[in-house]
Each structure stands twice: as C-alpha cells, then as structure tokens.
Tab-separated table of C-alpha atoms (C1' of nucleotides) in Angstrom:
chain	number	residue	atom	x	y	z
A	18	MET	CA	0.000	0.000	0.000
A	19	LYS	CA	2.729	2.402	0.982
A	20	ASP	CA	4.466	1.140	-2.119
A	21	ILE	CA	1.685	2.487	-4.327
A	22	GLU	CA	1.851	5.941	-2.792
A	23	GLU	CA	5.574	6.164	-3.418
A	24	ARG	CA	5.078	4.991	-6.986
A	25	LEU	CA	2.337	7.527	-7.658
A	26	LEU	CA	4.430	10.332	-6.216
A	27	ARG	CA	7.439	9.210	-8.218
A	28	ILE	CA	5.359	9.386	-11.394
A	29	PHE	CA	4.038	12.774	-10.297
A	30	TYR	CA	7.444	14.325	-9.795
A	31	ARG	CA	8.764	12.820	-13.006
A	32	LEU	CA	5.922	14.444	-14.939
A	33	LEU	CA	6.352	17.701	-13.063
A	34	ASP	CA	10.026	17.688	-13.881
A	35	ALA	CA	9.356	16.970	-17.564
A	36	PHE	CA	6.481	19.386	-18.157
A	37	GLY	CA	6.711	21.924	-15.333
A	38	LYS	CA	3.770	23.449	-13.520
A	39	ARG	CA	0.651	23.556	-15.669
A	40	TYR	CA	-1.019	26.504	-13.892
A	41	TRP	CA	-4.491	25.041	-14.163
A	42	TRP	CA	-7.215	26.118	-14.497
A	43	PRO	CA	-6.870	28.916	-17.081
A	44	GLY	CA	-9.310	31.606	-15.964
A	45	ASP	CA	-9.240	34.723	-13.846
A	46	THR	CA	-12.207	34.071	-11.565
A	47	PRO	CA	-14.103	31.111	-10.076
A	48	LEU	CA	-17.035	31.968	-12.341
A	49	GLU	CA	-14.874	31.833	-15.448
A	50	ILE	CA	-13.601	28.427	-14.368
A	51	ILE	CA	-17.128	27.179	-13.725
A	52	VAL	CA	-18.246	28.360	-17.157
A	53	GLY	CA	-15.182	26.801	-18.775
A	54	ALA	CA	-15.816	23.486	-17.027
A	55	VAL	CA	-19.250	23.221	-18.629
A	56	LEU	CA	-18.167	24.483	-22.039
A	57	THR	CA	-15.192	22.144	-22.313
A	58	GLN	CA	-17.263	18.984	-22.145
A	59	ASN	CA	-15.961	16.800	-24.977
A	60	THR	CA	-14.481	19.907	-26.591
A	61	THR	CA	-11.003	21.288	-27.147
A	62	TRP	CA	-9.947	24.133	-24.893
A	63	LYS	CA	-9.150	26.255	-27.927
A	64	ASN	CA	-12.815	26.369	-28.895
A	65	VAL	CA	-13.830	27.066	-25.325
A	66	GLU	CA	-11.517	30.085	-25.243
A	67	LYS	CA	-13.321	31.565	-28.209
A	68	ALA	CA	-16.653	31.128	-26.498
A	69	ILE	CA	-15.373	32.677	-23.272
A	70	ASN	CA	-13.891	35.593	-25.175
A	71	ASN	CA	-17.293	36.132	-26.764
A	72	LEU	CA	-18.864	36.157	-23.314
A	73	LYS	CA	-16.350	38.742	-22.128
A	74	LYS	CA	-16.911	40.854	-25.219
A	75	GLU	CA	-20.642	40.830	-24.566
A	76	ASP	CA	-19.993	41.604	-20.896
A	77	MET	CA	-21.802	38.406	-19.973
A	78	LEU	CA	-19.275	36.909	-17.569
A	79	SER	CA	-21.131	37.563	-14.333
A	80	PHE	CA	-23.643	35.507	-12.379
A	81	GLU	CA	-26.288	38.205	-12.832
A	82	ALA	CA	-25.842	38.533	-16.584
A	83	LEU	CA	-25.778	34.791	-17.174
A	84	TYR	CA	-28.767	34.256	-14.908
A	85	GLY	CA	-30.802	36.802	-16.801
A	86	VAL	CA	-29.697	36.207	-20.384
A	87	ASP	CA	-32.035	34.596	-22.856
A	88	GLU	CA	-31.067	30.980	-23.490
A	89	LYS	CA	-31.253	31.403	-27.237
A	90	ARG	CA	-28.974	34.420	-27.182
A	91	LEU	CA	-26.532	32.620	-24.900
A	92	SER	CA	-26.322	29.700	-27.318
A	93	ASP	CA	-25.456	32.169	-30.034
A	94	ILE	CA	-22.605	33.674	-28.002
A	95	ILE	CA	-21.030	30.333	-27.051
A	96	LYS	CA	-21.392	28.802	-30.515
A	97	PRO	CA	-17.647	28.170	-31.084
A	98	ALA	CA	-17.618	25.726	-28.151
A	99	GLY	CA	-19.916	23.344	-30.015
A	100	TYR	CA	-23.065	21.636	-28.702
A	101	TYR	CA	-24.208	25.187	-28.173
A	102	ASN	CA	-27.901	24.495	-27.648
A	103	ILE	CA	-27.276	21.856	-25.012
A	104	LYS	CA	-24.482	23.806	-23.366
A	105	SER	CA	-26.523	26.976	-23.191
A	106	ASN	CA	-29.123	25.061	-21.228
A	107	ARG	CA	-26.481	23.422	-19.035
A	108	LEU	CA	-24.847	26.773	-18.315
A	109	LYS	CA	-28.181	28.280	-17.349
A	110	ASN	CA	-28.896	25.341	-15.032
A	111	THR	CA	-25.479	25.678	-13.429
A	112	ILE	CA	-25.692	29.427	-12.922
A	113	LYS	CA	-29.194	29.008	-11.530
A	114	LEU	CA	-27.805	26.805	-8.763
A	115	PHE	CA	-25.151	29.298	-7.700
A	116	TYR	CA	-27.457	32.273	-8.068
A	117	GLU	CA	-30.454	30.865	-6.244
A	118	GLU	CA	-28.900	28.514	-3.692
A	119	TYR	CA	-25.614	30.221	-2.907
A	120	ASN	CA	-26.345	33.876	-3.545
A	121	SER	CA	-23.627	33.973	-6.262
A	122	SER	CA	-21.205	34.389	-3.378
A	123	ILE	CA	-17.798	32.748	-3.326
A	124	ASP	CA	-17.482	33.706	0.340
A	125	TYR	CA	-20.713	31.951	1.174
A	126	LEU	CA	-19.690	28.936	-0.900
A	127	SER	CA	-16.544	28.622	1.198
A	128	THR	CA	-18.696	27.840	4.228
A	129	ILE	CA	-20.419	24.870	2.546
A	130	SER	CA	-18.961	21.381	2.890
A	131	THR	CA	-17.425	19.731	-0.148
A	132	GLU	CA	-19.852	16.806	0.177
A	133	LYS	CA	-22.896	19.037	0.129
A	134	LEU	CA	-21.559	21.074	-2.772
A	135	ARG	CA	-20.791	17.973	-4.801
A	136	LYS	CA	-24.297	16.638	-4.260
A	137	SER	CA	-25.938	19.878	-5.323
A	138	LEU	CA	-23.688	20.146	-8.374
A	139	LEU	CA	-24.557	16.596	-9.414
A	140	GLY	CA	-28.201	17.530	-9.077
A	141	VAL	CA	-27.848	19.984	-11.953
A	142	LYS	CA	-28.884	18.615	-15.334
A	143	GLY	CA	-25.763	18.885	-17.436
A	144	ILE	CA	-23.196	18.421	-14.679
A	145	GLY	CA	-21.731	14.956	-14.308
A	146	LYS	CA	-18.981	13.743	-12.026
A	147	GLU	CA	-16.047	15.128	-13.971
A	148	THR	CA	-17.542	18.578	-14.380
A	149	ALA	CA	-18.619	18.666	-10.737
A	150	ASP	CA	-15.185	17.654	-9.516
A	151	SER	CA	-13.425	20.078	-11.860
A	152	ILE	CA	-15.503	22.890	-10.419
A	153	LEU	CA	-14.819	21.728	-6.868
A	154	LEU	CA	-11.064	21.447	-7.382
A	155	TYR	CA	-10.260	24.264	-9.789
A	156	ALA	CA	-12.924	26.865	-9.048
A	157	LEU	CA	-13.557	26.238	-5.360
A	158	ASN	CA	-10.159	24.881	-4.274
A	159	ARG	CA	-11.425	21.666	-2.710
A	160	PRO	CA	-9.167	18.609	-2.481
A	161	VAL	CA	-11.057	16.472	-5.008
A	162	PHE	CA	-9.254	14.304	-7.556
A	163	VAL	CA	-10.608	14.756	-11.083
A	164	VAL	CA	-10.932	11.699	-13.323
A	165	ASP	CA	-11.308	12.072	-17.081
A	166	THR	CA	-10.663	10.139	-20.270
A	167	TYR	CA	-6.962	10.972	-20.047
A	168	THR	CA	-6.818	9.548	-16.538
A	169	LYS	CA	-8.433	6.303	-17.637
A	170	ARG	CA	-6.180	6.080	-20.688
A	171	PHE	CA	-3.174	6.797	-18.496
A	172	LEU	CA	-3.996	3.904	-16.198
A	173	LYS	CA	-4.824	1.612	-19.110
A	174	ASN	CA	-1.636	2.409	-21.002
A	175	HIS	CA	0.776	2.251	-18.125
A	176	ARG	CA	0.043	-0.951	-16.294
A	177	PRO	CA	2.092	-3.115	-16.108
A	178	PRO	CA	5.023	-2.702	-15.992
A	179	LEU	CA	4.580	0.858	-14.796
A	180	MET	CA	1.845	-0.159	-12.456
A	181	ASP	CA	1.471	-3.597	-10.999
A	182	ASP	CA	-1.666	-5.681	-11.506
A	183	SER	CA	-1.890	-5.935	-7.749
A	184	TRP	CA	-3.051	-2.332	-7.789
A	185	GLY	CA	-6.384	-3.731	-8.879
A	186	ILE	CA	-7.013	-1.261	-11.673
A	187	LYS	CA	-9.137	-2.648	-14.482
A	188	ASP	CA	-10.153	-1.145	-17.813
A	189	LYS	CA	-13.797	-0.744	-17.029
A	190	ASP	CA	-13.431	0.609	-13.541
A	191	SER	CA	-15.942	3.220	-12.612
A	192	TYR	CA	-15.260	6.884	-12.063
A	193	ASP	CA	-15.690	6.430	-8.335
A	194	TYR	CA	-13.281	3.538	-8.103
A	195	ILE	CA	-10.533	5.318	-10.017
A	196	GLN	CA	-11.031	8.481	-8.008
A	197	GLY	CA	-10.931	6.439	-4.816
A	198	PHE	CA	-7.727	4.772	-5.965
A	199	PHE	CA	-5.932	8.085	-6.276
A	200	THR	CA	-7.329	9.584	-3.095
A	201	ARG	CA	-6.528	6.455	-1.090
A	202	HIS	CA	-2.942	6.432	-2.289
A	203	LEU	CA	-2.131	10.129	-2.301
A	204	PRO	CA	-2.062	12.698	0.471
A	205	LEU	CA	-5.275	14.736	0.683
A	206	ASP	CA	-3.648	17.745	-0.932
A	207	LYS	CA	-5.420	20.054	-3.335
A	208	TYR	CA	-2.132	21.239	-4.838
A	209	ILE	CA	-1.109	17.710	-5.736
A	210	TYR	CA	-4.567	16.886	-7.092
A	211	ASN	CA	-4.565	20.072	-9.117
A	212	GLU	CA	-1.170	19.489	-10.658
A	213	TYR	CA	-1.495	15.728	-11.047
A	214	HIS	CA	-4.613	15.909	-13.157
A	215	ALA	CA	-3.153	18.673	-15.313
A	216	LEU	CA	0.052	16.683	-15.828
A	217	ILE	CA	-1.823	13.528	-16.812
A	218	VAL	CA	-3.723	15.536	-19.425
A	219	CYS	CA	-0.471	17.052	-20.674
A	220	LEU	CA	1.100	13.606	-20.943
A	221	GLY	CA	-1.911	12.256	-22.793
A	222	GLN	CA	-2.028	15.128	-25.236
A	223	ARG	CA	1.620	14.740	-26.112
A	224	TYR	CA	2.354	11.043	-25.951
A	225	CYS	CA	-0.442	8.612	-25.220
A	226	LYS	CA	-3.194	9.284	-27.693
A	227	LYS	CA	-4.855	5.965	-28.165
A	228	ILE	CA	-2.597	3.026	-27.860
A	229	PRO	CA	0.211	2.373	-25.418
A	230	ASP	CA	3.071	4.266	-26.962
A	231	CYS	CA	5.774	5.671	-24.817
A	232	GLY	CA	8.244	6.844	-27.422
A	233	GLY	CA	9.811	9.884	-25.824
A	234	CYS	CA	7.463	9.516	-22.889
A	235	PRO	CA	9.043	10.932	-19.723
A	236	LEU	CA	7.807	7.924	-17.785
A	237	LYS	CA	9.928	5.532	-19.794
A	238	GLY	CA	12.229	3.590	-17.578
A	239	ILE	CA	10.869	5.008	-14.375
B	10	DC	C1'	-12.277	12.698	-46.769
B	11	DA	C1'	-12.230	10.764	-41.718
B	12	DC	C1'	-11.360	11.430	-36.995
B	13	DC	C1'	-10.950	13.647	-32.593
B	14	DA	C1'	-11.635	16.933	-28.527
B	15	DG	C1'	-10.410	18.390	-20.679
B	16	DG	C1'	-18.973	14.739	-21.163
B	17	DC	C1'	-23.628	14.124	-20.320
B	18	DA	C1'	-28.314	12.444	-20.524
B	19	DA	C1'	-31.674	9.570	-22.424
B	20	DG	C1'	-32.946	5.409	-24.482
B	21	DT	C1'	-32.505	0.362	-25.041
B	22	DA	C1'	-31.687	-4.521	-23.642
C	28	DT	C1'	-25.685	-2.747	-15.049
C	29	DA	C1'	-23.745	-2.047	-19.701
C	30	DC	C1'	-23.964	-0.425	-24.232
C	31	DT	C1'	-25.612	3.087	-27.823
C	32	DT	C1'	-26.760	7.599	-29.671
C	33	DG	C1'	-27.335	12.732	-30.237
C	34	DC	C1'	-25.256	16.873	-29.517
C	35	DA	C1'	-21.715	20.591	-33.159
C	36	DT	C1'	-17.723	23.509	-33.848
C	37	DG	C1'	-12.968	23.699	-35.387
C	38	DG	C1'	-8.429	21.645	-36.014
C	39	DT	C1'	-5.395	17.860	-37.974
DNA sequence: CACCAGGCAAGTA
DNA sequence: TACTTGCATGGT
C-alpha cells in the first residue's frame, strides 16, 4: 500500500520535472472556471476560449448577466464551443444553482462542505462527475481528484510494468473507483490533485493518444 | 475525406 | 448494469 503511494508520487514528480507546472485552471475568476468546465465537455480548450472571449466581449461573464440572459442568445454567443444548444441550457442550469442557492457568493460557498456542494452540483442537469469535480477542485479549491478520459487512458496504457496488476485497476473501472484509488494512495492535498490531473492531461495530449506508446514519454524507464 | 476533442443524458436490452 | 446515440464547432 505504501508502495503504491511512493510509486504515484514518483510518477508525479517525473511528470512535473518533464512538463513543469501547468497553472491550471486557465481563468481569472471562479465563475470563469465554472463556465469553462461546462463548455469544455468533450471539446477542445481552444474552442472554449473563443466562447469565453465572446462572453467577455458581450460583458456576460457575471452571475447576474448569465442568470438573466435569454437561453437562445446565450447559445449564439457560445457557438464556437460546439453543442451550443445543449451547453446553453447546461450553463443556465449551473448558474441558476449558484445564483439561487448560494447567492452567487464565493465567500458563502466557502462555508459549505465539499460533500454538500458535490451533491448539489450533481443535481444539476448537465453536470456529471467530472464537471462537478473540476468545479470543486479548480474553481472552489477543494481537495477532489478529477478523473477524465486521459486519466483512464493513463492507467490503461501504463500498467504493467509501470503499475502492478496488484493495484487492482481494471479497464472498465468506474469513475468512483478510479477516483478512490488516487485519493486512497495520495495525500489529501489540493495542490497535488490540481497538478497531477493537469500533468496527466499534458502527458496524454503529447504522448499517449490511443494506444500504449511511450516513445519519448518521460515515464519511460521510471 | 475521416477522426478527434479536458462529457452528459436519455434510451434500449 | 452495460452499451448506444445525439449533440456541433474547429483543427489535424
């Protein structure tokens, strides 16, 4: 067990050394990060940036403006992010939660437990586990490990020999199991969770697209 | 031309 | 529970 923690940290520092700090999440305010988390669902960040820039240009990047804006008009503004009709509705649902239940107040949000926040986020139509956890970690600074397709691919591609079968990771493991795996074997540290997820994404984008292929991969020979 | 990207919900079996 | 499908733009 202790062995796994050391291994995970060793991988972490190797990636950190290779790629440097990722400075996630891009975004100046918690709201911008929340909006980005919804818009980036199955979408490249590049396209999300365009949508967010449109929102800024229209002066729509506030809880009040987003709460009040017409859904049709919102879909028009965020069009570059793709799935714009669905995402406009999801954004409205998300903003509605913060506006109506938490007074659009980051200070107030800081008094609410992570468990309660996660439950209310998952109650929003359009927010699944990854989006909820991204908001918790990157917008609200809670120590929650984010699992995404890169994380699953990372585990799939690197065991064994990188990871031993005794770790119990299987291809079709659920979100909760994989998240639990990381949180059980890492210190409860939001800085590590923040950087680890970002580094896994960076690794995946550069080296491990679809099949196990570690040519030039910084984890080779670790 | 095909394929993918920092998911999710709804439908089917 | 475990698949499948629709959603849509923009880059490779």
